[in-house]
mmCIF file of C-alpha atoms in Angstrom:
data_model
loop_
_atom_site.group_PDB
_atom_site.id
_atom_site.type_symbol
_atom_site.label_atom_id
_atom_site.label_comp_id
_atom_site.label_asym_id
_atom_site.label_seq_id
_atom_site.Cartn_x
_atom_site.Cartn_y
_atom_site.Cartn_z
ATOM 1 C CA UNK A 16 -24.844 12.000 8.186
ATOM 2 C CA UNK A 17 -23.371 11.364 4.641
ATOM 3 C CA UNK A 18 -19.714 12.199 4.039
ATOM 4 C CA UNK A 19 -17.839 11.660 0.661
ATOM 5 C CA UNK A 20 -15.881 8.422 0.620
ATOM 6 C CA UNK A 21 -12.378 10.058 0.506
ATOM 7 C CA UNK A 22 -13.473 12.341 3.984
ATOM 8 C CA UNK A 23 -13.416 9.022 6.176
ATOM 9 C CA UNK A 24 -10.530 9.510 8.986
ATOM 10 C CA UNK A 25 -9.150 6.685 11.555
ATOM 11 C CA UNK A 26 -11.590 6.460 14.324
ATOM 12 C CA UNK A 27 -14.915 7.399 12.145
ATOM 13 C CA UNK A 28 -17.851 4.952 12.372
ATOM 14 C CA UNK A 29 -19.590 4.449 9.209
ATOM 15 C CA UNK A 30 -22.391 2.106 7.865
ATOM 16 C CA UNK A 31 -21.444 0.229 5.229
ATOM 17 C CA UNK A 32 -22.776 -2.982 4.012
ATOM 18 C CA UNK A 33 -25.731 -2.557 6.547
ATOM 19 C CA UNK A 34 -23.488 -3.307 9.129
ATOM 20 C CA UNK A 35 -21.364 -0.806 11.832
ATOM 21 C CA UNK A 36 -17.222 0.004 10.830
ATOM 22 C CA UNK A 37 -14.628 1.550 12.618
ATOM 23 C CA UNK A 38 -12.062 3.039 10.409
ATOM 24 C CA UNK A 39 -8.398 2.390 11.505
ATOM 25 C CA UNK A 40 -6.072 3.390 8.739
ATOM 26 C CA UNK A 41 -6.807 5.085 5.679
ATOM 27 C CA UNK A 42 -4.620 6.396 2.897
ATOM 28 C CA UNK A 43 -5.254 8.210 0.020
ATOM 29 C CA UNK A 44 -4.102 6.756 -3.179
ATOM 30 C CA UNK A 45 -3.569 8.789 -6.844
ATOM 31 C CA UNK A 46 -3.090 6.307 -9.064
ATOM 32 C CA UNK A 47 -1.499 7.690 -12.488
ATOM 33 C CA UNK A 48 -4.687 5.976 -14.464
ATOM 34 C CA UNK A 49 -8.129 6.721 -13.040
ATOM 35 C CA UNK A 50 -8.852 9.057 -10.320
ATOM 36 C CA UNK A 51 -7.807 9.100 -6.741
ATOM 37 C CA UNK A 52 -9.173 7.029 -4.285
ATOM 38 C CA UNK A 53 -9.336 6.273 -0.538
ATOM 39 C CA UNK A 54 -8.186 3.336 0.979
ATOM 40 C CA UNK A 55 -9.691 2.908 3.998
ATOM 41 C CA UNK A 56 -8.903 -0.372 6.695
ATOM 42 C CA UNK A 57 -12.166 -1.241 8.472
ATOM 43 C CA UNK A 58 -13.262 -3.165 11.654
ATOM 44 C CA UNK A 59 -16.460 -4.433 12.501
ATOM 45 C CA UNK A 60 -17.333 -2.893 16.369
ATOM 46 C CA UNK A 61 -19.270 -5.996 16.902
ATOM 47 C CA UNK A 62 -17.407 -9.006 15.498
ATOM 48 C CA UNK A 63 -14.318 -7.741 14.999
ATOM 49 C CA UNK A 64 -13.477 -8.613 11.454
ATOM 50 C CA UNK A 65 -11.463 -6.612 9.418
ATOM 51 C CA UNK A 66 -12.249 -5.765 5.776
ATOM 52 C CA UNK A 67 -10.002 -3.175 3.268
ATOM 53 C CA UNK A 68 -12.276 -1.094 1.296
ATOM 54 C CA UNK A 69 -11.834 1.408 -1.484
ATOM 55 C CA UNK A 70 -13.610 4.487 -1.517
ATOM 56 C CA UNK A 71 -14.070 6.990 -4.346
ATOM 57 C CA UNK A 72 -14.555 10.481 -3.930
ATOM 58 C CA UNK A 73 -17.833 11.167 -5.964
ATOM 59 C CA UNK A 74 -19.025 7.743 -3.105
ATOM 60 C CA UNK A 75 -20.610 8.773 -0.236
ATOM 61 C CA UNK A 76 -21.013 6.481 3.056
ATOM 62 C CA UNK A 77 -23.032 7.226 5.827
ATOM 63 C CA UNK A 78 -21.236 8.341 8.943
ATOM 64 C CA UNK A 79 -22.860 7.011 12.594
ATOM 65 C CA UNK A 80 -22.045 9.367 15.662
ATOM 66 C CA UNK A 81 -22.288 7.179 18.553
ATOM 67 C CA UNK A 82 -23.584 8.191 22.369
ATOM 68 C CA UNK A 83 -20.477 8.064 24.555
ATOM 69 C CA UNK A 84 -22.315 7.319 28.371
ATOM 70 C CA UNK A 85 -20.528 7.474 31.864
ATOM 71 C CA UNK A 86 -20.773 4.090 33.944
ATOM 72 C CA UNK A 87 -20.183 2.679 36.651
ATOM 73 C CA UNK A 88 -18.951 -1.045 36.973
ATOM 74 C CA UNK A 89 -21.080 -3.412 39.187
ATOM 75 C CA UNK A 90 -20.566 -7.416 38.950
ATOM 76 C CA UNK A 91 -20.285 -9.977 36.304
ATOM 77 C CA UNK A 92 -22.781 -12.971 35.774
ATOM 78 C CA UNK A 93 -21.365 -15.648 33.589
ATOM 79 C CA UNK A 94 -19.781 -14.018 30.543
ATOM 80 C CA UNK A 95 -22.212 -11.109 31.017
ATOM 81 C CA UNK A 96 -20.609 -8.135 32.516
ATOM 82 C CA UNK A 97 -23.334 -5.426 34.166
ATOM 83 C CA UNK A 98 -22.876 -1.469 34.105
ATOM 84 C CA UNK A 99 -25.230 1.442 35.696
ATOM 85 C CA UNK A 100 -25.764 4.586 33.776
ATOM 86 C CA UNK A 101 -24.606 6.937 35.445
ATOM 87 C CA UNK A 102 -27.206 9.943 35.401
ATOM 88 C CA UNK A 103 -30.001 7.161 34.794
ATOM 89 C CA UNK A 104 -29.231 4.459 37.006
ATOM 90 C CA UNK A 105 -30.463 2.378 34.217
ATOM 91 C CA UNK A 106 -28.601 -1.143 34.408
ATOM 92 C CA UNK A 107 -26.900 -1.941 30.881
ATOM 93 C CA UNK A 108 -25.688 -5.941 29.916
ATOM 94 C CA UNK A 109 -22.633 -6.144 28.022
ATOM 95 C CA UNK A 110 -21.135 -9.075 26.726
ATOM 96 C CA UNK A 111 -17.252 -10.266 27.764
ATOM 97 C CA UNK A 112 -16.888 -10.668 24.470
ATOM 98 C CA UNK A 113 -17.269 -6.943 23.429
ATOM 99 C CA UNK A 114 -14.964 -5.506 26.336
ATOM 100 C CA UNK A 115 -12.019 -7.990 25.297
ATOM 101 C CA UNK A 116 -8.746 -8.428 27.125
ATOM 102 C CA UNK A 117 -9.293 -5.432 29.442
ATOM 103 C CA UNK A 118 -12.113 -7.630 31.123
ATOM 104 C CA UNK A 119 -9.516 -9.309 33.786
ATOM 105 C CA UNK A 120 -9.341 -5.150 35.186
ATOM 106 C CA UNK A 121 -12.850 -4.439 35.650
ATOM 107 C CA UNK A 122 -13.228 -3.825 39.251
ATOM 108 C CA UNK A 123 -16.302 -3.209 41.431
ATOM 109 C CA UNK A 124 -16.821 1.074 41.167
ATOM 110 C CA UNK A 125 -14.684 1.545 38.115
ATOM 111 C CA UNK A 126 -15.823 4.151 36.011
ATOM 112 C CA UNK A 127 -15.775 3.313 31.999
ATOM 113 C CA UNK A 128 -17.257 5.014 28.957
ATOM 114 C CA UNK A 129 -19.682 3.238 26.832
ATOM 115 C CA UNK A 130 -20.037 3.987 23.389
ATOM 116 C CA UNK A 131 -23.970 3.605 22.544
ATOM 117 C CA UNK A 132 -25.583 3.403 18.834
ATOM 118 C CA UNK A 133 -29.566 3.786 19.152
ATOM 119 C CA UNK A 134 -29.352 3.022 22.792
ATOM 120 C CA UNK A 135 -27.451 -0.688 22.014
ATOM 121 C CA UNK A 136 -24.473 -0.897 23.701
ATOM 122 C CA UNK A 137 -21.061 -1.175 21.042
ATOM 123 C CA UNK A 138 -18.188 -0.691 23.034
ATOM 124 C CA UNK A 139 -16.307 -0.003 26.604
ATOM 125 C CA UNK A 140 -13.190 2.205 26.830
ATOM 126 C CA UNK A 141 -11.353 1.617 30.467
ATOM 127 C CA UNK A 142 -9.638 4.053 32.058
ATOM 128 C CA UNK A 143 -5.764 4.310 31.562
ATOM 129 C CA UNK A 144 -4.526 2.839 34.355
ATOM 130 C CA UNK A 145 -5.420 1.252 37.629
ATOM 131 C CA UNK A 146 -4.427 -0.579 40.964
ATOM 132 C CA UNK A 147 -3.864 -4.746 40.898
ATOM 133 C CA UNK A 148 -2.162 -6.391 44.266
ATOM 134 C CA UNK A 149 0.538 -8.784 43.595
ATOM 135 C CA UNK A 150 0.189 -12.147 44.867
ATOM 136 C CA UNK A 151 2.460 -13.955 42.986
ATOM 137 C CA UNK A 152 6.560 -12.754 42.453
ATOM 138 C CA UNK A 153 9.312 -14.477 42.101
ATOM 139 C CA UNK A 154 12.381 -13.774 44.114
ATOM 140 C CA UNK A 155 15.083 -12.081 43.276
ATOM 141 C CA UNK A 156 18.370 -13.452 41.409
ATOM 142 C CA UNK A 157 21.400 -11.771 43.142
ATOM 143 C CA UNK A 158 23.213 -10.205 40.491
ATOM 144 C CA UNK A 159 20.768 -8.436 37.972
ATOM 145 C CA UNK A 160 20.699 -4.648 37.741
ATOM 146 C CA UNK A 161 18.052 -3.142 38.750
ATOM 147 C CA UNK A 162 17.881 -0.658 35.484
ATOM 148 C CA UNK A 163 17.096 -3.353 32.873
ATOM 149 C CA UNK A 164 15.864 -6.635 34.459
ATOM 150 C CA UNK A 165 12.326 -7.356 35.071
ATOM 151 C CA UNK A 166 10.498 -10.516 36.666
ATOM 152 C CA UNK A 167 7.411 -11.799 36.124
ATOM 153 C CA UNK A 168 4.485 -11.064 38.526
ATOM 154 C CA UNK A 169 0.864 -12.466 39.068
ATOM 155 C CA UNK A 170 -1.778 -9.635 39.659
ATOM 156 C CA UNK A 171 -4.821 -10.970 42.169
ATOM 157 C CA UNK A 172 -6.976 -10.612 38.932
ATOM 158 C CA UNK A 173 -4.875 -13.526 37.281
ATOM 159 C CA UNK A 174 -2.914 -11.068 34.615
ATOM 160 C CA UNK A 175 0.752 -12.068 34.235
ATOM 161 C CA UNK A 176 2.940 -8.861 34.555
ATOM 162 C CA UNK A 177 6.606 -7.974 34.564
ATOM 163 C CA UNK A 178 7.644 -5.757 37.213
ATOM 164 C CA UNK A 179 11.327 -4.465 38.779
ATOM 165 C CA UNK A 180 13.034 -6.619 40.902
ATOM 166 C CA UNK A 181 12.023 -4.615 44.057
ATOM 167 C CA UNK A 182 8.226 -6.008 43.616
ATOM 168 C CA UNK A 183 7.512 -8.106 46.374
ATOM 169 C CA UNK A 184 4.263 -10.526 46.800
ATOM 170 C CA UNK A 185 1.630 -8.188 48.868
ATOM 171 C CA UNK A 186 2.497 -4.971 47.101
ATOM 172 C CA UNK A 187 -0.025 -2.773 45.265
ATOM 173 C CA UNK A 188 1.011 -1.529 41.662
ATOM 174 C CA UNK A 189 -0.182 1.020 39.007
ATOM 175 C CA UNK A 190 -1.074 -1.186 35.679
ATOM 176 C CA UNK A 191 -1.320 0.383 32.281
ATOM 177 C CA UNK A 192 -4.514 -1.195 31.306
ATOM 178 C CA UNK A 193 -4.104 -1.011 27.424
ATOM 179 C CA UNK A 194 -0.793 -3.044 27.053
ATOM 180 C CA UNK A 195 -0.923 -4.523 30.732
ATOM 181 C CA UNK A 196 2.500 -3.049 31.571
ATOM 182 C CA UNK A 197 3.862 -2.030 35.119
ATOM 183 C CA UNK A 198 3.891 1.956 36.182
ATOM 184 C CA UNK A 199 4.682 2.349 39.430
ATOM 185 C CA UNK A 200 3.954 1.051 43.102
ATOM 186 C CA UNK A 201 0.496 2.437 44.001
ATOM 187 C CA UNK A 202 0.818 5.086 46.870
ATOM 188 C CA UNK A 203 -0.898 3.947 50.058
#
């Protein structure tokens, strides 16, 4: 689908330079010589590289809607990571690579969203949040305040997290996936 150069919004994937962008900022610039312009930040869904790109209005690019597909989560094998469709049972391969950081929270069951362009996997969203055991903490130093002081905490998935003082080595905890951050003690 074609779209006019200065229509691109944060989030849209386009095709440009025979190879697959994600916009994530763009700004419209009217420059008081020459006629306005878009200027659009770009990152490359497979690689990652970032590229700043100008964008006329009378330019158009071609906009790619991508597939988004339920799965579920079954095991890793090496730095391969292996998801079934879920309405197919089809068994996709993704790379660790293109999950990133998340990676350490995939869990047996876990339900993620895969974004698919011509039926080739491009990217996994996680879900928001979900349940890690401690099995690390350190104790606690008589005299901090509860309110403000945190400790840091190892998760049985090998994430480093700071949690409140009241965290003890055993307990399960709510993790924000996207910024690993502490929520709340997971109810039993």
């Amino acid at each position: 689908m074609k779209i006019n150069g200065n229509a691109i919004k944060p989030g849209n994937v386009i095709r440009h330079n025979g190879r697959l962008w994600v916009a994530s900022k763009t700004s419209h610039v009217k420059p008081g010589k020459g006629g306005a312009f878009a200027q659009v930040e770009l990152r490359d869904i497979r690689d990652g590289t970032k590229l700043n790109e100008r964008f006329r209005s009378t330019e158009s690019v071609e906009r790619v809607i991508l597939d988004e597909v339920e799965c579920t989560y079954l095991y890793a094998e090496n730095d391969t990571h292996i998801f079934m469709h879920s309405e197919s049972f089809e068994q996709i391969s993704i790379l660790e690579d293109m999950i990133g950081e998340p990676v350490a929270f995939l869990q047996g069951g876990m339900r993620v969203s895969v974004s698919m362009y011509e039926a080739e996997p491009i990217s996994v969203t996680m879900p928001d949040q979900t349940i890690v055991t401690v099995i690390e903490a350190d104790a606690v130093v008589k005299g901090q305040t509860a309110s403000s002081s945190y400790k840091p905490a190892i998760a049985d998935n090998g994430v480093r997290i700071m949690v409140p003082p009241f965290i003890e080595t055993g307990t399960r905890i709510v993790v924000k996936i996207e910024d690993q951050t502490y929520v709340e003690r997971a109810k039993d």
